[in-house]
Coordinates of C-alpha atoms in Angstrom, one line a residue:
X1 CA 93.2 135.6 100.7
X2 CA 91.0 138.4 99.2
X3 CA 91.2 139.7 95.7
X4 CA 93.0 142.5 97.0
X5 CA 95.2 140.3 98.9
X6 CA 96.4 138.2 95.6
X7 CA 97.2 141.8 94.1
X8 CA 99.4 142.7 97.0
X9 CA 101.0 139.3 96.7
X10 CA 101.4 139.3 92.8
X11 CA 103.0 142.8 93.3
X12 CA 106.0 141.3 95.6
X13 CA 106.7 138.2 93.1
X14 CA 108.9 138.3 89.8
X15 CA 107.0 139.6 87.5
X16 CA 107.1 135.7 85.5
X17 CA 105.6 134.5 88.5
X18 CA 102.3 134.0 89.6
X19 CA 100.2 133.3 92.9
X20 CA 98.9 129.6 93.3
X21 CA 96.2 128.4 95.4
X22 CA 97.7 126.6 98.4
X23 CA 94.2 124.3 98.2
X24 CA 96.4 123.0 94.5
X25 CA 99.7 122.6 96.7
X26 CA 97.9 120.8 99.6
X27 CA 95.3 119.0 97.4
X28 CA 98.7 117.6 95.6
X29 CA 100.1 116.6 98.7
X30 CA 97.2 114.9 99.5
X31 CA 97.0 112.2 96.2
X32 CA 100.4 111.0 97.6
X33 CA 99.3 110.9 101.1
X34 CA 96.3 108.8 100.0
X35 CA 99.1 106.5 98.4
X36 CA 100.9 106.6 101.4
X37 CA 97.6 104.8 103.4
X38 CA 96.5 102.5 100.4
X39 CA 93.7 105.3 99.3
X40 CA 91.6 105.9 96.4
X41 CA 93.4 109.0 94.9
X42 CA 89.8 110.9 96.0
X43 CA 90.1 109.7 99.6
X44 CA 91.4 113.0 101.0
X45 CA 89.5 115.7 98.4
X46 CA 86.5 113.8 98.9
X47 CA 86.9 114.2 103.1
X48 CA 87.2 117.4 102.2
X49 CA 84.2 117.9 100.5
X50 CA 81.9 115.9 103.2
X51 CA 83.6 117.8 105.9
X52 CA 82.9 121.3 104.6
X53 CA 79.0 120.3 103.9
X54 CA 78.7 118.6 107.1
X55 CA 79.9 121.9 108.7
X56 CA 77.9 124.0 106.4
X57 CA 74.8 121.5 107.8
X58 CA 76.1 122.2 111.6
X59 CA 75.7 125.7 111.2
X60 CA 80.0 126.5 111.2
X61 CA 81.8 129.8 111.4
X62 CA 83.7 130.8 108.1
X63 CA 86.5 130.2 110.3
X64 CA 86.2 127.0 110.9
X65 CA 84.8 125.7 108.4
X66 CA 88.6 127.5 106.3
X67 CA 90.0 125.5 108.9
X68 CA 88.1 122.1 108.3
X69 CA 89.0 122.4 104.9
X70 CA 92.5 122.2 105.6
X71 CA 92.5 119.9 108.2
X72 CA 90.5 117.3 106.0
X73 CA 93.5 117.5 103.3
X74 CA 96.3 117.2 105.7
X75 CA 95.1 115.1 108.0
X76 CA 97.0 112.3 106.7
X77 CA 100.5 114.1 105.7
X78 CA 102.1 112.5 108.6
X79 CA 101.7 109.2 107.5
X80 CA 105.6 108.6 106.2
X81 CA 107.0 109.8 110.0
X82 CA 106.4 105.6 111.4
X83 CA 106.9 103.9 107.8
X84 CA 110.4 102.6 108.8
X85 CA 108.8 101.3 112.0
X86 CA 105.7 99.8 110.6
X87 CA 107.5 98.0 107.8
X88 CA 109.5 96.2 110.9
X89 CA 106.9 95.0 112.2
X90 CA 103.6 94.9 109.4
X91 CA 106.4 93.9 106.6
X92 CA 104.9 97.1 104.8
X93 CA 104.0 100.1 105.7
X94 CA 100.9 100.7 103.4
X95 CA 98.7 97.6 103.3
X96 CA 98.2 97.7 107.3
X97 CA 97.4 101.2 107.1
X98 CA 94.2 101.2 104.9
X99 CA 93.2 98.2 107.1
X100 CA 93.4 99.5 110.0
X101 CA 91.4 103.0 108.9
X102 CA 88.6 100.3 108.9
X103 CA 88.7 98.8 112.6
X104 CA 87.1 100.3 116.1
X105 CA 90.6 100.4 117.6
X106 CA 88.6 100.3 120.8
X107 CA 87.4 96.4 119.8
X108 CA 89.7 94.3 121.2
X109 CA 88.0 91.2 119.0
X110 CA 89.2 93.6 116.0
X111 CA 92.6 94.8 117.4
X112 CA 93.4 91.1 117.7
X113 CA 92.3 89.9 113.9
X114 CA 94.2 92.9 112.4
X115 CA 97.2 92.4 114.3
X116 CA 96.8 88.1 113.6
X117 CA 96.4 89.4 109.5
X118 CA 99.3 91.7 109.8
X119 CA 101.8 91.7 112.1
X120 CA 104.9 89.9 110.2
X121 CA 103.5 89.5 107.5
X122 CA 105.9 87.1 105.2
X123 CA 107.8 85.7 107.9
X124 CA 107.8 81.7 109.3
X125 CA 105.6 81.3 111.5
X126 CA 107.1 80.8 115.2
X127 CA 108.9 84.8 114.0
X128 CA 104.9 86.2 113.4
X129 CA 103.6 84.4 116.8
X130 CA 106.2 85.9 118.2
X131 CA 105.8 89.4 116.6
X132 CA 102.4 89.2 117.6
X133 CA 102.7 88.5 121.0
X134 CA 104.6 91.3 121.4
X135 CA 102.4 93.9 118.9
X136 CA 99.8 92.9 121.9
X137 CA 101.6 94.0 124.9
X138 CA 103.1 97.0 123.7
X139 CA 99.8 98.1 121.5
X140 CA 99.2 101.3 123.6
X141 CA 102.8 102.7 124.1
X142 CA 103.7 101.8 120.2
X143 CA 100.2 103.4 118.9
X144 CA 100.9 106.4 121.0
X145 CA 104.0 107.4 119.8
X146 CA 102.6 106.4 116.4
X147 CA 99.7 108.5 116.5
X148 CA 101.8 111.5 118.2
X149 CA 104.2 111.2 115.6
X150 CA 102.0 111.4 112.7
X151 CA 100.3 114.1 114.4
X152 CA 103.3 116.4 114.8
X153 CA 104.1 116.1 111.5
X154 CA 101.1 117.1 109.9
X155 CA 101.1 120.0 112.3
X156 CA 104.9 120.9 111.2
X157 CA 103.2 121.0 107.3
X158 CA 100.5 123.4 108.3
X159 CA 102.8 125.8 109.7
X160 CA 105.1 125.6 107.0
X161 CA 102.2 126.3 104.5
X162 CA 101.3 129.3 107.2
X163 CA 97.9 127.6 107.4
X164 CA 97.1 129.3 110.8
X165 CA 97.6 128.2 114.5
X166 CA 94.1 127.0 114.3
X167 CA 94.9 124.5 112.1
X168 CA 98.2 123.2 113.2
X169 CA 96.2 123.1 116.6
X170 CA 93.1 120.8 115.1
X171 CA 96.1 118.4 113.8
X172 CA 96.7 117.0 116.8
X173 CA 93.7 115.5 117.6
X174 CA 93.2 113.1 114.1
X175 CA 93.4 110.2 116.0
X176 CA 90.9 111.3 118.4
X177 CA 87.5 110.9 119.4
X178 CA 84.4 111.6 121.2
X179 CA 84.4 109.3 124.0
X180 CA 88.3 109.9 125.0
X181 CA 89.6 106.6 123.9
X182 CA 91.4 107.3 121.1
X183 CA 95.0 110.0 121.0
X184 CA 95.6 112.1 122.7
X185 CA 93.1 110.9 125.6
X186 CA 90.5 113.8 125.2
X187 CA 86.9 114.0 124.0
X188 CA 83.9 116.1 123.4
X189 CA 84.1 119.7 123.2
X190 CA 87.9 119.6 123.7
X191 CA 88.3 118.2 120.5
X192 CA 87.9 121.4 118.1
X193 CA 85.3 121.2 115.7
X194 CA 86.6 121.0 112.6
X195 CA 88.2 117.6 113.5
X196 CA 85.1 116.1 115.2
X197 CA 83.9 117.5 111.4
X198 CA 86.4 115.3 109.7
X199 CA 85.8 112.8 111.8
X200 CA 82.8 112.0 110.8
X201 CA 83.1 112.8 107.1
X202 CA 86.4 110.8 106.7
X203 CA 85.3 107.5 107.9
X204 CA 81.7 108.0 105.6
X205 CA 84.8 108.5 102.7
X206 CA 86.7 105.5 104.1
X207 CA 83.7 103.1 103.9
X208 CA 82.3 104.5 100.7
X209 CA 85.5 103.1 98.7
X210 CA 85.8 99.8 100.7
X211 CA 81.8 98.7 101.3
X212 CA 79.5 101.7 99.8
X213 CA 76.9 103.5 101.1
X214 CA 74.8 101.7 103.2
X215 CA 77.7 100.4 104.8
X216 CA 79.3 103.9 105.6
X217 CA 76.1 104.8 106.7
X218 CA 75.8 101.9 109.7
X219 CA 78.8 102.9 110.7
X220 CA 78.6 106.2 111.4
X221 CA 75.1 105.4 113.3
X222 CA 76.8 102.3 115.0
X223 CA 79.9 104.7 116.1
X224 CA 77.8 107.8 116.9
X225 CA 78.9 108.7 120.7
X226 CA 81.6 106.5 121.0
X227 CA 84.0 107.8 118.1
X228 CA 82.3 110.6 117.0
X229 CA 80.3 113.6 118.0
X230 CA 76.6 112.4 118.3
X231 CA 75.3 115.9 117.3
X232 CA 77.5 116.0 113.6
X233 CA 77.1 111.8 113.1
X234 CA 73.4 112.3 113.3
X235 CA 72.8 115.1 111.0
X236 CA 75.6 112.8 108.6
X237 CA 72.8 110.0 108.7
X238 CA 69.3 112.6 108.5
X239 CA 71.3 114.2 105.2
X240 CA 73.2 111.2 104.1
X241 CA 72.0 111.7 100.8
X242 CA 72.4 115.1 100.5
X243 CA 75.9 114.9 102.2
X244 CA 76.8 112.3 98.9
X245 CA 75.1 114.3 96.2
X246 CA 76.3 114.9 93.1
X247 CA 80.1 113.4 94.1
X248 CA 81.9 112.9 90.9
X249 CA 85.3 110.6 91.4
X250 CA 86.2 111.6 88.0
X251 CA 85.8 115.5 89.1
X252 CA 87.0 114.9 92.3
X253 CA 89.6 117.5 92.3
X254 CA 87.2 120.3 90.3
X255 CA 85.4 119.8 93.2
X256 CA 87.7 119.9 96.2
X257 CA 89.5 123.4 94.6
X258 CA 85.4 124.6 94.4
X259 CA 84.2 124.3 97.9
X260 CA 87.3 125.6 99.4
X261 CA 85.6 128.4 101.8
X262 CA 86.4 132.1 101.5
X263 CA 88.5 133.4 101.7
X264 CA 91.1 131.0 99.3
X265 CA 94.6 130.8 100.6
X266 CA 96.9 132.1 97.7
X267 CA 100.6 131.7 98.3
X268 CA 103.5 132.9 96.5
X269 CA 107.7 132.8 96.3
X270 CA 109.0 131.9 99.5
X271 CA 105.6 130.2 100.9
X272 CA 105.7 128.0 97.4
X273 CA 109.4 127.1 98.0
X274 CA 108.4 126.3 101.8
X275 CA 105.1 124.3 100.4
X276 CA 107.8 122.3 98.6
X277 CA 110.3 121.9 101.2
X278 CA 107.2 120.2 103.1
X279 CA 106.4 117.5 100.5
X280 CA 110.6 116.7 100.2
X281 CA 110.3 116.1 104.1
X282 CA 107.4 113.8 103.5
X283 CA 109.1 111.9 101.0
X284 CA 112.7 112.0 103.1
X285 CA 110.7 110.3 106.3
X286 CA 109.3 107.9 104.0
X287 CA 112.9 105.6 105.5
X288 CA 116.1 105.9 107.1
X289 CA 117.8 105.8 103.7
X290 CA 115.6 108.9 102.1
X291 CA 116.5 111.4 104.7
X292 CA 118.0 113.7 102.7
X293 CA 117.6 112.8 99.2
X294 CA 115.5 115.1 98.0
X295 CA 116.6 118.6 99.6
X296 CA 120.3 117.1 97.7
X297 CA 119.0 116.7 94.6
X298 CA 117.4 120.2 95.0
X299 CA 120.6 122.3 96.2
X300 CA 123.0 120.3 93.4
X301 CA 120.6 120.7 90.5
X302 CA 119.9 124.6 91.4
X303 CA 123.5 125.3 91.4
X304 CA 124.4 123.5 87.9
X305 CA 121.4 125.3 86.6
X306 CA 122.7 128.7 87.4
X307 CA 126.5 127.2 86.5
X308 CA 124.4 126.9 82.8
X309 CA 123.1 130.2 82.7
X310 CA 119.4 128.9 83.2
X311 CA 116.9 131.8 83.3
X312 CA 115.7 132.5 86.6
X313 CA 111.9 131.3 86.3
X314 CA 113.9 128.0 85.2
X315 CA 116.0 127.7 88.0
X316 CA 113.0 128.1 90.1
X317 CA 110.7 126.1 88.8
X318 CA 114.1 122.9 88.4
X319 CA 114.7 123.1 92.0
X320 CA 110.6 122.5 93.0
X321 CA 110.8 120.0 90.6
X322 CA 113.6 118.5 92.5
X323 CA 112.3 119.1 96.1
X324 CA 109.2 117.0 94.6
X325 CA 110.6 114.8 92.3
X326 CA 110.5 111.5 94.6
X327 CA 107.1 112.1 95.9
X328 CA 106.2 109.0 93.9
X329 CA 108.3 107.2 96.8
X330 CA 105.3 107.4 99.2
X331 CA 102.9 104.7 97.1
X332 CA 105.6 101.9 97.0
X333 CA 105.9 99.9 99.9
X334 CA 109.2 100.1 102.0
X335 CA 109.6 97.1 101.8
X336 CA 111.0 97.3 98.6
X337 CA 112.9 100.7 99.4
X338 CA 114.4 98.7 102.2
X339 CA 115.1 95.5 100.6
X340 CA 119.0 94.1 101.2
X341 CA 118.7 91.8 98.4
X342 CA 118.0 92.4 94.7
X343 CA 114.6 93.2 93.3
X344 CA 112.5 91.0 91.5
X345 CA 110.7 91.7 88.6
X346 CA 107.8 92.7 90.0
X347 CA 109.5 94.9 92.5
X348 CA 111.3 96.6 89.7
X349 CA 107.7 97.2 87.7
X350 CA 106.6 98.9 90.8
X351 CA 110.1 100.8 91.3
X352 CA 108.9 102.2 87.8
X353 CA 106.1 103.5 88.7
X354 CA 107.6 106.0 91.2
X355 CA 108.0 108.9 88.8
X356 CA 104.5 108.2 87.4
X357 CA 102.9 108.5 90.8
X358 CA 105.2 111.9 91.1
X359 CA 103.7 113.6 87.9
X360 CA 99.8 112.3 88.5
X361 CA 99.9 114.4 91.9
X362 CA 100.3 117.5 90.3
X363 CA 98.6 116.7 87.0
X364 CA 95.1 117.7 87.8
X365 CA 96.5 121.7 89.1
X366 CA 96.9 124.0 86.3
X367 CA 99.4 125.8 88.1
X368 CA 101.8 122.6 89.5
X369 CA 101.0 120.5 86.3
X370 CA 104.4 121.6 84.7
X371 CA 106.3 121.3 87.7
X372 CA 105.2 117.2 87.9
X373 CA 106.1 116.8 84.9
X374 CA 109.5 117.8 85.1
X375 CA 109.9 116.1 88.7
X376 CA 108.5 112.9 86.8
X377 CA 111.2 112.7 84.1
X378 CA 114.4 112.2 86.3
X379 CA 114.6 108.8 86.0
X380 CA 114.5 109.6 81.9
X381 CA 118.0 109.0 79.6
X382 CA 118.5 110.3 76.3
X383 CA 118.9 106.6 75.2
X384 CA 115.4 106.1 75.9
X385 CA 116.2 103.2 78.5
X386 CA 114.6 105.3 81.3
X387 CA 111.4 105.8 83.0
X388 CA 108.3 105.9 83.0
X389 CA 107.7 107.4 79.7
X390 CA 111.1 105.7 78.4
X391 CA 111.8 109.6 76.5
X392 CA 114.7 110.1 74.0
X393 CA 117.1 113.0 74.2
X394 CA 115.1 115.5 71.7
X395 CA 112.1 115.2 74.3
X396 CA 114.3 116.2 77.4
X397 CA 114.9 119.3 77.9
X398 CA 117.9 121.3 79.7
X399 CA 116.0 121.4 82.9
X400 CA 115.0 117.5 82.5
X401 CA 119.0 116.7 81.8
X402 CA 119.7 118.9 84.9
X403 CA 117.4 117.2 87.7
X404 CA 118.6 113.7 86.0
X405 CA 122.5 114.1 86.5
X406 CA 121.9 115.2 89.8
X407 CA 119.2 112.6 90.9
X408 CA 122.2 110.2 89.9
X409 CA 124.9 111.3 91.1
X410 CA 123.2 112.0 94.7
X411 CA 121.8 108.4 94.7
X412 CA 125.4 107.4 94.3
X413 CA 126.7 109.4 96.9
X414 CA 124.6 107.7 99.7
X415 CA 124.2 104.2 101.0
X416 CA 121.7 101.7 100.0
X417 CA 120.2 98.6 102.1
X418 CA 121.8 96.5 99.1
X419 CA 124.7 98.7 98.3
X420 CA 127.5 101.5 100.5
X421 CA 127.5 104.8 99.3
X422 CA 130.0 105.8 96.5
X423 CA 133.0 107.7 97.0
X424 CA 133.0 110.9 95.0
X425 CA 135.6 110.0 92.9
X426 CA 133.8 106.4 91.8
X427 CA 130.5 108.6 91.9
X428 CA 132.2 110.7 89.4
X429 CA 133.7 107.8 86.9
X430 CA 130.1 106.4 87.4
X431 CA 128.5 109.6 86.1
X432 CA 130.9 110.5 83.6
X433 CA 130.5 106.9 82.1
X434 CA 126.2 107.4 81.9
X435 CA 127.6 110.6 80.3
X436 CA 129.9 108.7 77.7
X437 CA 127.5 105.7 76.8
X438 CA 124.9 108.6 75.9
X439 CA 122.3 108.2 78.9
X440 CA 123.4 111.1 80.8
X441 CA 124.0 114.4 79.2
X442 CA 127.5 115.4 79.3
X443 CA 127.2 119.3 79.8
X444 CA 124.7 118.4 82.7
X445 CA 126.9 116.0 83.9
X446 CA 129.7 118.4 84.4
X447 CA 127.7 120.8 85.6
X448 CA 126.4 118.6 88.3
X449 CA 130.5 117.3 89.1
X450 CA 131.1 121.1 89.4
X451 CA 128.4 122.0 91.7
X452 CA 129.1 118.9 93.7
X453 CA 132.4 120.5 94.7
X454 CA 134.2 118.5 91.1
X455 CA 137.1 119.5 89.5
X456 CA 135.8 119.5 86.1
X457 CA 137.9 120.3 82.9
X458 CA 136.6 122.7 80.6
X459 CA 135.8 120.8 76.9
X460 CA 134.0 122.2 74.4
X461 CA 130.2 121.3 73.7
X462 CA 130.1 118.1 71.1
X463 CA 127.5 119.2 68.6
X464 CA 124.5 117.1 68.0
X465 CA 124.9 115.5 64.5
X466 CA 128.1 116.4 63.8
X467 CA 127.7 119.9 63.0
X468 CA 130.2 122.4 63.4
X469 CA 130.7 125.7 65.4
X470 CA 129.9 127.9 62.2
X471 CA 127.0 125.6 61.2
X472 CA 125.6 126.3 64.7
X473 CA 126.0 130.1 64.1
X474 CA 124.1 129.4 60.9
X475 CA 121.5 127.4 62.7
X476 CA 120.9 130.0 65.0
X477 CA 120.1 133.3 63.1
X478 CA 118.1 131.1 60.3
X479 CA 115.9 130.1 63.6
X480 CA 115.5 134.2 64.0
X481 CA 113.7 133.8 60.5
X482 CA 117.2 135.4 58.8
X483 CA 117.2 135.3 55.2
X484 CA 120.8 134.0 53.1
X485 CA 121.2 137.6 52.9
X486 CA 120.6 138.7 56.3
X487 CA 122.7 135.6 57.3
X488 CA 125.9 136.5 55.4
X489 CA 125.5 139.8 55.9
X490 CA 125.4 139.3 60.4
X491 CA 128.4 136.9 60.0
X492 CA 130.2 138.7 56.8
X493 CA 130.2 136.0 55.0
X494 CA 129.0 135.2 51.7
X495 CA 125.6 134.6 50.5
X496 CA 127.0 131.5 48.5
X497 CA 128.9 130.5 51.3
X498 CA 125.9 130.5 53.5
X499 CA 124.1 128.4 50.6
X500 CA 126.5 125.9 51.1
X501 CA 126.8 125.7 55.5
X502 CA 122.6 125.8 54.9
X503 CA 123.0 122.4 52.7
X504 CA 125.3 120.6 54.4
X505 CA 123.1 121.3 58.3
X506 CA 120.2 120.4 56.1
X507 CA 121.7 117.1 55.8
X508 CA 123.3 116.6 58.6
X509 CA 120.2 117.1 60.9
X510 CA 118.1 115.2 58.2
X511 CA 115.3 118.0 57.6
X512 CA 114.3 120.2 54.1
X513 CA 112.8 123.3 55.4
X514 CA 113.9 126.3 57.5
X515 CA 110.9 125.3 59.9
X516 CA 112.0 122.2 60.0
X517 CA 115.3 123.0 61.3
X518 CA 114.0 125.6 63.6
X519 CA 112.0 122.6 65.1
X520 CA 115.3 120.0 65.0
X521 CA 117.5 123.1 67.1
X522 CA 114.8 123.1 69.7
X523 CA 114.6 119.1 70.1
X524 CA 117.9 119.4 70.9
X525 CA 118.3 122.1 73.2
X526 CA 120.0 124.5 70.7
X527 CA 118.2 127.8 71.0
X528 CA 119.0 128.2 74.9
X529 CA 122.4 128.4 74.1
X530 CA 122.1 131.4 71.0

């Protein structure tokens, strides 16, 4: 979109709301996928890059090389639609994946080792033979619907993000290639150009991270005409060097977001909110159990936030947060997602890493960096037990509180492979007890209860500290930098007996200094409620 264009959009949005590059959404999406398929975190920004300067070498229209830029960051979003599936048969449904990027699925010699190193993996030994035998005769029907699955998908993304018919129409052919062997059974020409251009420059990226250059080299020259177009694999191997110049992996996303062709896609409101309804769909086909997780969380932490009286830009920004907050999901295997039994410790350390993953995909975007960070924190309790950071109550705020209650109580209501779903009356004693023993807040909790359709009693707010409703007025127009005077004077009181309510908060919040106590009443959530 043109300058002029991100003016016209600007002018439609609140006014505290800005347009975003969809590049920063899709580049997001992206880290996670490249978790998803046991990546480097560069894998798909780094396609990206080699396909737009192998297209920029071929001599591409504007057009398609807008389009090959896409294509080359979603042309691995479908990979959660088989992961059920896959972890049936591989026993996980990311190790296989990254090996079998590396195979000619056209080698029967290497079709038969991957599936002899995967296929049931952890099982006895007559259950593998057996799983193999079968993997064999039904290779082409299962990697057909496989393929055309993971195809659809990422096509259903790119209209969602309103990428263009061009793109969603480039999606289908990712599993591809030139001589007609691979999904969906065409070759040359018919394949458009910006996938034959990803093509190429994915499987240089591929075989950079797993062998290095000379490697990814050969195989682009051993492959040229059979998997990919012999016109763009031979200009890959005259400017190899140029093609690899100057790539950073520590600047790998600077350098994605800077060759995006013009003109950049900007998006804004409802294209945001869709963008994010895309990467809760990823996460939800991640397994059976996940379906509807997310989109949940998102409707039951929205409505508690506008229960609370949450400012608009808030509410907004909590229920992206939400749609996004399990994101994480996609870089742990299923098998642990899926697993009947109880976890073991190792299992557990990777369960805890969930939430991380979530926040690193939207770190490196200025724009999305905030939102991460609150979809990252809703496995947080005030107590500190949480994770990943393991964050006390003062560094949680409202929103945080919010998206955790209602992460919980979701969770509850749904079943588990070790565990039925709750009732909503046990998923209410359960919640209201995290809200008692101090993990869960208790005005989010019963905001949550209410949304969820709860009877919910109305108590008044326990004070933090033990201060009282006055002391809280106090508190509140000394943070507006009121003097004694000005204090008595607003609550006609008097200036002594301010003196005295400013002491005792003093000590009961354990600071010395009006600052100070400005500070303490935003740790813990005070000013929102003035």
């Amino acid at each position: 979109m043109a300058a002029d264009g991100i003016a016209r959009l600007a002018g439609v949005l609140p006014a505290d709301e800005r347009p975003i590059r969809a590049a920063e959404v899709v580049g997001a999406l992206s880290l996670a996928t490249d978790l998803g398929t046991g990546q480097p975190l560069e894998h798909a920004l780094r396609s990206a890059v080699l396909a737009v300067r192998l297209g920029e070498l071929a001599g591409a229209s504007a057009r398609d090389l807008a389009d090959t830029y896409y294509v080359a960051l979603l042309h691995a979003s479908g990979c959660t639609s088989n992961g059920h599936e896959a972890t049936l048969l591989y026993g996980d449904d990311i190790e296989h994946r990254a090996a079998f990027f590396l195979i000619d699925p056209t080698s029967r010699a290497e079709v038969l080792a991957f599936y002899e190193a995967h296929v049931g993996a952890g099982r006895p030994a007559e259950v593998r033979a057996a799983l193999i035998e079968d993997a064999i005769a039904n290779a082409g029907p299962r990697a057909r619907d496989a393929f055309a699955a993971m195809c659809e998908v990422a096509q259903r993304f790119a209209g969602w993000l309103d990428l263009g018919s061009s793109v969603q129409s480039a999606l289908l052919y990712v599993f591809a290639r030139w001589d007609g062997r691979g999904f969906p059974g065409i070759g040359g020409d018919d394949i458009p150009l910006p996938m034959r251009l990803l093509h190429v420059a994915r499987d240089i990226s591929l075989f950079l991270s797993a062998a290095g250059p000379d490697d990814a080299r050969a195989v682009i020259e051993r492959r040229t005409g059979a998997a990919y177009d012999p016109r763009l694999a031979d200009l890959a191997v005259q400017n190899f060097d140029e093609l690899l110049a100057e790539l950073d992996e520590a600047r790998m996303w600077e350098q994605a977001l800077d060759i995006e062709p013009f003109p950049q896609v900007w998006i804004g409101g409802e294209q945001v909110d869709a963008a994010f309804m895309a990467i809760a769909a990823l996460t939800g086909l991640k397994s059976p159990w996940l379906r509807e997780h997310s989109t949940s969380v998102a409707d039951i932490a929205e409505a508690a936030a506008w229960r609370l009286g949450l400012p608009l830009a808030t509410v907004v920004q909590l229920r992206r947060a939400a749609l996004a907050h399990d994101l994480g999901r996609v870089g742990v295997s299923n098998a642990i997602w899926e697993k009947a039994g109880p976890l073991g410790f190792g299992e557990w350390e990777r369960v805890r890493l969930h939430p991380h993953y979530t926040e690193r995909a939207f770190a490196q975007s200025h724009d999305l960096a905030a939102i991460g960070v609150l979809a990252g924190s809703h496995h947080e309790r005030l107590d500190g037990s949480g994770y990943h950071r393991g964050t006390r109550g003062p560094g949680l705020d409202q929103a945080a509180r919010i998206l955790a209650a209602a992460d919980c109580y979701t969770a509850m209501r749904e079943a588990r492979p070790h565990r039925p779903a709750l009732t909503a009356a046990a998923a209410e004693t359960e919640l209201t007890r995290e809200a008692e023993e101090g993990r869960l807040d208790q005005e989010a909790v019963d905001a949550v209860l209410a949304a969820a359709g709860h009877r919910m009693p109305q108590r008044p707010r326990e004070l933090p500290s033990g201060l009282t409703r006055r002391e809280l007025e106090i508190l509140l127009v000394l943070v507006r930098g009121k003097s004694n005077k000005e204090i008595a004077d607003n609550l006609r009181i008097s200036v002594k007996t301010v003196g005295n309510h400013v002491q005792h908060l003093y000590e009961k919040t354990g600071v010395r200094s009006r600052a100070a106590a400005t500070v303490w009443a935003f740790e813990h959530g005070l000013v929102h409620t003035a």
